[in-house]
PDB file of C-alpha atoms in Angstrom:
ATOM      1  CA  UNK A  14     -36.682  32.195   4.729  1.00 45.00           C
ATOM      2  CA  UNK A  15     -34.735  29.605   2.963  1.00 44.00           C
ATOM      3  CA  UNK A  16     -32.005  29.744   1.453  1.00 44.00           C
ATOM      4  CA  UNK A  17     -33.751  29.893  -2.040  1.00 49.00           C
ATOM      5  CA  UNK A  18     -34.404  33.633  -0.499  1.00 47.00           C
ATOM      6  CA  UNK A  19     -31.517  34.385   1.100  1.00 50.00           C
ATOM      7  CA  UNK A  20     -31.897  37.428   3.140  1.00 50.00           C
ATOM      8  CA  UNK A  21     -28.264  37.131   5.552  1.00 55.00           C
ATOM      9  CA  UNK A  22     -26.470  40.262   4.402  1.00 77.00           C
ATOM     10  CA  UNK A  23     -29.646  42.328   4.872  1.00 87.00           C
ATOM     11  CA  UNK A  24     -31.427  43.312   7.635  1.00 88.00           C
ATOM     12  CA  UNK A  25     -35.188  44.335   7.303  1.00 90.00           C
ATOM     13  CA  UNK A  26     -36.530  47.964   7.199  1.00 90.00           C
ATOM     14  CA  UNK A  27     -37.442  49.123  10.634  1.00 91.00           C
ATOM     15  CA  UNK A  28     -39.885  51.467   9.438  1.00 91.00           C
ATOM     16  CA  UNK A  29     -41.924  48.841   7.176  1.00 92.00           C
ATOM     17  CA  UNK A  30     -41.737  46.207  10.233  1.00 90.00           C
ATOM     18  CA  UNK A  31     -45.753  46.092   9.527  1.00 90.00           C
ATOM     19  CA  UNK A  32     -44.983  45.514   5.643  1.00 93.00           C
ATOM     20  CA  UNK A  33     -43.789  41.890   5.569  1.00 92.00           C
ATOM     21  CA  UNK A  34     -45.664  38.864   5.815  1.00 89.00           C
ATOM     22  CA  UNK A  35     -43.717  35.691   6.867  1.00 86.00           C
ATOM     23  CA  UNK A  36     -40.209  37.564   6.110  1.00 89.00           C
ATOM     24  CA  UNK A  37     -41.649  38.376   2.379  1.00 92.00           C
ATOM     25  CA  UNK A  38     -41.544  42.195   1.640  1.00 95.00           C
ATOM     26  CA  UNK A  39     -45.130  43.731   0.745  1.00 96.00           C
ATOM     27  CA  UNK A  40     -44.789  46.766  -1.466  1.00 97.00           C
ATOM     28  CA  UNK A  41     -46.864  50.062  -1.237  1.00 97.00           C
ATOM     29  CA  UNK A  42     -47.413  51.932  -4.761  1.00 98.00           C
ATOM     30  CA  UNK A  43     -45.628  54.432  -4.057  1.00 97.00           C
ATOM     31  CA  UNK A  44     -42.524  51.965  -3.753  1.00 97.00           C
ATOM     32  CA  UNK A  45     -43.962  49.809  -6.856  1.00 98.00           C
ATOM     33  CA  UNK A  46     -43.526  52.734  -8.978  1.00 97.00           C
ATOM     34  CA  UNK A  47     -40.153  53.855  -7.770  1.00 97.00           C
ATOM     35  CA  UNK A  48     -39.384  50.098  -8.276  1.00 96.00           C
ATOM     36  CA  UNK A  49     -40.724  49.863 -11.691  1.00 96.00           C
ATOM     37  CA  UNK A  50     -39.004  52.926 -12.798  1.00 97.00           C
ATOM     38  CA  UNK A  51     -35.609  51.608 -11.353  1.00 97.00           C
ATOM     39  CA  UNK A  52     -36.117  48.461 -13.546  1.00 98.00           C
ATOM     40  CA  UNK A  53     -32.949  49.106 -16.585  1.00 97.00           C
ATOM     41  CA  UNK A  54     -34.628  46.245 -19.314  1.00 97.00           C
ATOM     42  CA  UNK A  55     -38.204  46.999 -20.632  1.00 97.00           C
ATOM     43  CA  UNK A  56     -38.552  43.345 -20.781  1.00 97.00           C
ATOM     44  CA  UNK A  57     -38.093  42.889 -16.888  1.00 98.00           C
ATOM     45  CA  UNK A  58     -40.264  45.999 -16.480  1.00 98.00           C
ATOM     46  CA  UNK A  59     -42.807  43.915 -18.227  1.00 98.00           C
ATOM     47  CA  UNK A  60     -42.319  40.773 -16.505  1.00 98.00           C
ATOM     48  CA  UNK A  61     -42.519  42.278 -13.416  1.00 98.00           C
ATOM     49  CA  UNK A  62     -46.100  44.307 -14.208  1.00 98.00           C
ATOM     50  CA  UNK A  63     -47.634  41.314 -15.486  1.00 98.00           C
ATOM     51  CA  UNK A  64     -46.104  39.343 -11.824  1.00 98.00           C
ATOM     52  CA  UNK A  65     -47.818  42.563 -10.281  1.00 98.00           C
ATOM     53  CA  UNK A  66     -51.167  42.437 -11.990  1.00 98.00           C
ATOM     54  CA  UNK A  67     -52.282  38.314 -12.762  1.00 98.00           C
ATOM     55  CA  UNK A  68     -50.429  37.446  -8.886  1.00 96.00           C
ATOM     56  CA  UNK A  69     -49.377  34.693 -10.561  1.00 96.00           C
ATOM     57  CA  UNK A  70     -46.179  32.208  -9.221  1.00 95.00           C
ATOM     58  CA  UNK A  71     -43.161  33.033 -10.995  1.00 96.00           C
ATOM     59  CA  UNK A  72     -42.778  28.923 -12.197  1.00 95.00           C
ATOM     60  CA  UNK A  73     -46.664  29.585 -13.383  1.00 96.00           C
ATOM     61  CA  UNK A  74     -45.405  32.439 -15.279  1.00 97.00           C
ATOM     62  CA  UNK A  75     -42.336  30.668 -17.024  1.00 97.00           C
ATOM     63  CA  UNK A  76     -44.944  27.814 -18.225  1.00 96.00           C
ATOM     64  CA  UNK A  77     -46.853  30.664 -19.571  1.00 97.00           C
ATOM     65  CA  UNK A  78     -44.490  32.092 -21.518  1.00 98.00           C
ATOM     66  CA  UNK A  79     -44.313  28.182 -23.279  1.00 96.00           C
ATOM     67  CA  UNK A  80     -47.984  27.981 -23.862  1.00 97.00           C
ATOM     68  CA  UNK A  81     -49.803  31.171 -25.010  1.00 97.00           C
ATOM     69  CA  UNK A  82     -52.803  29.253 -25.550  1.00 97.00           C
ATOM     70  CA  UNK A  83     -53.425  29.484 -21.958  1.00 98.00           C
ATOM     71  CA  UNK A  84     -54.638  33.349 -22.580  1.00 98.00           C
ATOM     72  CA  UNK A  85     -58.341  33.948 -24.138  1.00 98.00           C
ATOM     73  CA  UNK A  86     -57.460  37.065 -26.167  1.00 97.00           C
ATOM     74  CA  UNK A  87     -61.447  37.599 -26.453  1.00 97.00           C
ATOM     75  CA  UNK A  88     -62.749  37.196 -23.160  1.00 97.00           C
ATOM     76  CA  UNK A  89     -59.177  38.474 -21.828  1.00 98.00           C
ATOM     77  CA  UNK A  90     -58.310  36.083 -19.044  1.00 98.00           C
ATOM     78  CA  UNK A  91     -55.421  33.776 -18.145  1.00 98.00           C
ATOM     79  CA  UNK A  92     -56.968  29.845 -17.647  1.00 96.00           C
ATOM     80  CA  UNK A  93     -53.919  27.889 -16.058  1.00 95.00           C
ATOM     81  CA  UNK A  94     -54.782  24.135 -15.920  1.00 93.00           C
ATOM     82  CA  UNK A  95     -53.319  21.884 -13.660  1.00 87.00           C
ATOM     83  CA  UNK A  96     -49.638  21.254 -15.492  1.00 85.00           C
ATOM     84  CA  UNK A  97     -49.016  24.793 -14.885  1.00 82.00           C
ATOM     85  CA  UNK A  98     -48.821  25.196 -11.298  1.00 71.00           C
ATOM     86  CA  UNK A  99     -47.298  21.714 -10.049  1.00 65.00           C
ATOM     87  CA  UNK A 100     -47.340  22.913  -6.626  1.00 58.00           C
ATOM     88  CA  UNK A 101     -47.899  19.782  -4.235  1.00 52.00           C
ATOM     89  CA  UNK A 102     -49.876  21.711  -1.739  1.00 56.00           C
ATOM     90  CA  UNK A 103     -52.058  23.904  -3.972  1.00 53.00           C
ATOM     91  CA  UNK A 104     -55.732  23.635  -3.159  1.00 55.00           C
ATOM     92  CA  UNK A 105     -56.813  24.313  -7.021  1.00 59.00           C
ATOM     93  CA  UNK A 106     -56.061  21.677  -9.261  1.00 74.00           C
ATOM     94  CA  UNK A 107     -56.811  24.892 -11.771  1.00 89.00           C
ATOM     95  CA  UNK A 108     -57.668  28.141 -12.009  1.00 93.00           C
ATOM     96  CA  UNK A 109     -58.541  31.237 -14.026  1.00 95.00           C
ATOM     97  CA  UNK A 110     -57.392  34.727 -13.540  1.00 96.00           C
ATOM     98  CA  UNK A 111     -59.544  37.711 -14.140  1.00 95.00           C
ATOM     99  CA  UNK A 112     -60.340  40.882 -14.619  1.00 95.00           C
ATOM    100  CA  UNK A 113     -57.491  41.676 -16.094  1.00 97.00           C
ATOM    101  CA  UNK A 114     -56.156  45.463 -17.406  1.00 97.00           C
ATOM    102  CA  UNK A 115     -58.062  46.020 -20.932  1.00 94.00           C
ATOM    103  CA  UNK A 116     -54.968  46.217 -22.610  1.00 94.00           C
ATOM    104  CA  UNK A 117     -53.508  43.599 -20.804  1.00 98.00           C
ATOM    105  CA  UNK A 118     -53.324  41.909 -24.464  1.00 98.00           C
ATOM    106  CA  UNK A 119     -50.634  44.367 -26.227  1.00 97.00           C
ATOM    107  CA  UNK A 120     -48.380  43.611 -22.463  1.00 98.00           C
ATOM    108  CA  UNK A 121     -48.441  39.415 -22.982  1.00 98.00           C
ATOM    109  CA  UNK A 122     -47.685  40.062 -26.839  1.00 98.00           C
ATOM    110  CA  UNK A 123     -44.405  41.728 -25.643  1.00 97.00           C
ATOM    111  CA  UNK A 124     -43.899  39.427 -23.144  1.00 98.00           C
ATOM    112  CA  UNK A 125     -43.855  36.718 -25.513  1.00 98.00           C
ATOM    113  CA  UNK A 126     -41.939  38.535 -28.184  1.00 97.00           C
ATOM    114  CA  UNK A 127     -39.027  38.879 -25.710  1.00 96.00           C
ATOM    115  CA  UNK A 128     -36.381  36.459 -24.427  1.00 96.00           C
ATOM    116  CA  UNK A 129     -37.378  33.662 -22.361  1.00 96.00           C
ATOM    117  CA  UNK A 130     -37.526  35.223 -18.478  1.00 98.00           C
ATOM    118  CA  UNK A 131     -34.266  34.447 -16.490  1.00 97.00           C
ATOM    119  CA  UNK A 132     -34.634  31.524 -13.896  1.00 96.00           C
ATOM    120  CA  UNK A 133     -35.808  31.969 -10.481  1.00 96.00           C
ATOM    121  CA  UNK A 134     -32.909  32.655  -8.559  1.00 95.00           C
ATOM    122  CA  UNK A 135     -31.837  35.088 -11.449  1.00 96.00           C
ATOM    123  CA  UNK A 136     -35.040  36.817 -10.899  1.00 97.00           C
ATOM    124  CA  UNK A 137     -34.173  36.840  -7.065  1.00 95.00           C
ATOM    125  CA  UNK A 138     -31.143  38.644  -7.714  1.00 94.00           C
ATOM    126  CA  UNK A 139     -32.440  41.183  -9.904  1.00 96.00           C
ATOM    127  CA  UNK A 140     -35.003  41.877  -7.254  1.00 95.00           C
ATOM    128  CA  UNK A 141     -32.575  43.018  -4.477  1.00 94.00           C
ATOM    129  CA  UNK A 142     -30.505  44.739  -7.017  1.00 95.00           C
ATOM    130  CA  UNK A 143     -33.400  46.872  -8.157  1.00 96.00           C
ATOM    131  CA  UNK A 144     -34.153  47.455  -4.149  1.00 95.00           C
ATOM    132  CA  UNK A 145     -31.035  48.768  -3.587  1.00 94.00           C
ATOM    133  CA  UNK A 146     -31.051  50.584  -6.378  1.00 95.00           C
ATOM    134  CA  UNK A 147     -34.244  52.106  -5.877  1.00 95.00           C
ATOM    135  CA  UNK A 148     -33.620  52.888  -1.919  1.00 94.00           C
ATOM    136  CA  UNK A 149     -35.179  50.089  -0.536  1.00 94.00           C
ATOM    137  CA  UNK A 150     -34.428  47.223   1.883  1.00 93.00           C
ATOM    138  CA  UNK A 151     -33.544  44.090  -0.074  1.00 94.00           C
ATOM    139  CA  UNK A 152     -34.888  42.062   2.998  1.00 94.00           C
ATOM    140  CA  UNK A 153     -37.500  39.888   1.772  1.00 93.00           C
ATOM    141  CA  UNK A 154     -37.567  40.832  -1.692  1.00 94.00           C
ATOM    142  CA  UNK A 155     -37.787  37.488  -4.103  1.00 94.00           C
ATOM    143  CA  UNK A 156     -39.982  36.205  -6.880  1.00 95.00           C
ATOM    144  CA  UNK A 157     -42.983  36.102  -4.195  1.00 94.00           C
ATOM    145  CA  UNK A 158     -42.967  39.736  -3.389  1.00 96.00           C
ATOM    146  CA  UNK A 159     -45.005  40.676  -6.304  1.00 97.00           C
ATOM    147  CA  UNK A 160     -47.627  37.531  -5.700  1.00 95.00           C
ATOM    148  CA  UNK A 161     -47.827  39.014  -2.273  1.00 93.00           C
ATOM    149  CA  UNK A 162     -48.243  42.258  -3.024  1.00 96.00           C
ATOM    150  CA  UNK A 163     -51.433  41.948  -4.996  1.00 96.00           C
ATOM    151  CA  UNK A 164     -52.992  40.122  -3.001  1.00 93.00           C
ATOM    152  CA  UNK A 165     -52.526  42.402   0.253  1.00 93.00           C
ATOM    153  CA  UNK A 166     -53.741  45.148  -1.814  1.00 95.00           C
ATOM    154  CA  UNK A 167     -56.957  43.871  -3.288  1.00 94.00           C
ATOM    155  CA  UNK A 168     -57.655  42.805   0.333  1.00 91.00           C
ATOM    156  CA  UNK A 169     -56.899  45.893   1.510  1.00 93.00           C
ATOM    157  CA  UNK A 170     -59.078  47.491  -0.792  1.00 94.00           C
ATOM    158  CA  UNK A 171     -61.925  45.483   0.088  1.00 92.00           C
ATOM    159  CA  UNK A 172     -62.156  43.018  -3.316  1.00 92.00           C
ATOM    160  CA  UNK A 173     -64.539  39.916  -1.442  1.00 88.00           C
ATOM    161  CA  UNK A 174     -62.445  37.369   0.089  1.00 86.00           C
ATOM    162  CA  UNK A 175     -63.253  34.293  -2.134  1.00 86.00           C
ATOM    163  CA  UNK A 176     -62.448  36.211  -4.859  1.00 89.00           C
ATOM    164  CA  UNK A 177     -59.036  36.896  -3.817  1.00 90.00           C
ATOM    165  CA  UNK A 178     -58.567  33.403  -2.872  1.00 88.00           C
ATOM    166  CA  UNK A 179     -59.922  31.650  -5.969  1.00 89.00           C
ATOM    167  CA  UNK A 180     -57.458  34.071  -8.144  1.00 92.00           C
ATOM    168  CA  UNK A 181     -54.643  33.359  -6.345  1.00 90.00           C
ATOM    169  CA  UNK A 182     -55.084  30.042  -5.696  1.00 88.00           C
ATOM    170  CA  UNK A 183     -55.548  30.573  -1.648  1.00 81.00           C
ATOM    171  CA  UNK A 184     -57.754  28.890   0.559  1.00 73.00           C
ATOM    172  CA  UNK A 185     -59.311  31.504   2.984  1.00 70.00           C
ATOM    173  CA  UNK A 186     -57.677  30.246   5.937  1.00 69.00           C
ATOM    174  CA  UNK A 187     -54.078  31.342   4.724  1.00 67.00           C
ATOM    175  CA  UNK A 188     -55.488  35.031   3.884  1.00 65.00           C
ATOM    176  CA  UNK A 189     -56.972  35.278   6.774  1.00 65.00           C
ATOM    177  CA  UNK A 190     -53.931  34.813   8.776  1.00 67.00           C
ATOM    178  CA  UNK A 191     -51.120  36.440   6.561  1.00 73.00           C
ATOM    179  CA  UNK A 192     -52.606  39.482   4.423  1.00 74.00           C
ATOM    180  CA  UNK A 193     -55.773  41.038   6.117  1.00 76.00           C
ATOM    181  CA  UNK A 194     -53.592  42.133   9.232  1.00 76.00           C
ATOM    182  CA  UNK A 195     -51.151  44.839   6.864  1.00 87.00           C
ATOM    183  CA  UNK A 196     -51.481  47.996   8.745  1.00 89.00           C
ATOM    184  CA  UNK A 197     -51.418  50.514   5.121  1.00 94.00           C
ATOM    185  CA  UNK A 198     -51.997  53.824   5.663  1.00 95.00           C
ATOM    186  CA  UNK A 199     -55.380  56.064   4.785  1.00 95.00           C
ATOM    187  CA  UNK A 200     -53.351  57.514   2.065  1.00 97.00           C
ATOM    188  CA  UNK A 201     -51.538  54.567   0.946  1.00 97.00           C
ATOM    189  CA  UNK A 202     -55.160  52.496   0.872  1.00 96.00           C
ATOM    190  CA  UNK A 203     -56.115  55.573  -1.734  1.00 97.00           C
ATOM    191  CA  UNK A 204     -53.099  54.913  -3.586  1.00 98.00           C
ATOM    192  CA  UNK A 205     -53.838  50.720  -3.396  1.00 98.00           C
ATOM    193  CA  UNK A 206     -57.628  51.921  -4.904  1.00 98.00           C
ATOM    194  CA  UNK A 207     -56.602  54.027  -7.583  1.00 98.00           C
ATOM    195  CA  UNK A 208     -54.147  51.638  -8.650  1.00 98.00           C
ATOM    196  CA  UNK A 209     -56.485  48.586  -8.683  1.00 98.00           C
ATOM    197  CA  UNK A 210     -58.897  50.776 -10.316  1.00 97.00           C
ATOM    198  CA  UNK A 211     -56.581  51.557 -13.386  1.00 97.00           C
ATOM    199  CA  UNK A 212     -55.615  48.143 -14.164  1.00 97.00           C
ATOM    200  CA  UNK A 213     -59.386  47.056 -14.091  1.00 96.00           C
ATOM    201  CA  UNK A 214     -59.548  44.771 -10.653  1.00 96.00           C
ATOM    202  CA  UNK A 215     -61.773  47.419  -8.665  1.00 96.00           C
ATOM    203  CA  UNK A 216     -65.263  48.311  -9.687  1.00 88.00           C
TER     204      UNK A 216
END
């Protein structure tokens, strides 16, 4: 990783080895929820859920927090157009996120009723803070964790490829080779399920 992620004074987990994609740290529920609860600020507990839920990039999620007009209250979905991701290499010049939880509405009005989010590398350092806090390996934790997360687990839980991809802004080639391969458990592919389930993204 770079050293926009710096990772030097920690070493990975040893018994998640099959939990990180290109040195980023994939999270199981079980360690979302400890990690949530760890989370001091309700504020960053929110920020963090919606990271969790829309998969969006954390600079995506800063220009949303400037422009709520980019959220259809009625037809609850998140529309970014192309000045929100200004990512030279992304293969959607837009896109629109969906399904989202049904009261994904009352979370984004307390999102923007808070402070502004910190900056990146803020975020970064409140991420491996939390770890630690909440007993796990800071290794690989950063703003893309989250972005990474939900998109192994709808994978995992067998949401159709393109769909992943067009959500998240992937092209299929880039799934195919970093987040189809995550070796979750029986019980933690339940968990992944039920979860997806209760936030609405799994029939």
């Amino acid at each position: 990783m770079s050293d926009r992620y710096p990772v030097s004074e920690y070493v990975k987990d040893n018994d998640a080895l099959h939990l990180y994609v290109k040195d980023i740290r994939i999270l199981t529920v079980e360690e979302y929820e400890i990690f949530k609860n760890i989370i001091p600020m309700d504020q960053h507990k929110t920020i963090f859920d919606i990271l969790m839920i829309t998969g969006v990039r954390y600079a995506e999620m800063l220009r949303l927090y400037e422009n709520k007009i980019w959220y259809n209250e009625k037809r609850n979905i998140i529309h970014l157009p192309e000045e929100a991701q200004k990512k030279h290499k992304r293969k959607q010049l837009e896109r629109t996120i969906h399904p989202l939880p049904s009261m994904f509405s009352y979370m984004l009005k307390d999102f923007w009723e808070g402070r502004k989010p910190p900056l990146e590398p803020t975020w970064n350092k409140n991420m491996q803070r939390w770890a630690k806090d909440a007993g796990i390996s800071p290794y690989g934790l950063s703003v893309k964790t989250t972005r990474k997360t939900i998109e192994s687990w709808m994978i995992a839980a067998g949401v159709v490829e393109s769909t992943v991809c067009l959500r998240q802004g992937h092209d299929s080639l880039t799934s195919m080779r970093h987040y189809q391969g995550l070796a979750f458990s029986e019980f933690e592919r339940r968990d992944i399920e039920n979860q997806l389930k209760m936030w609405g993204l799994l029939n």
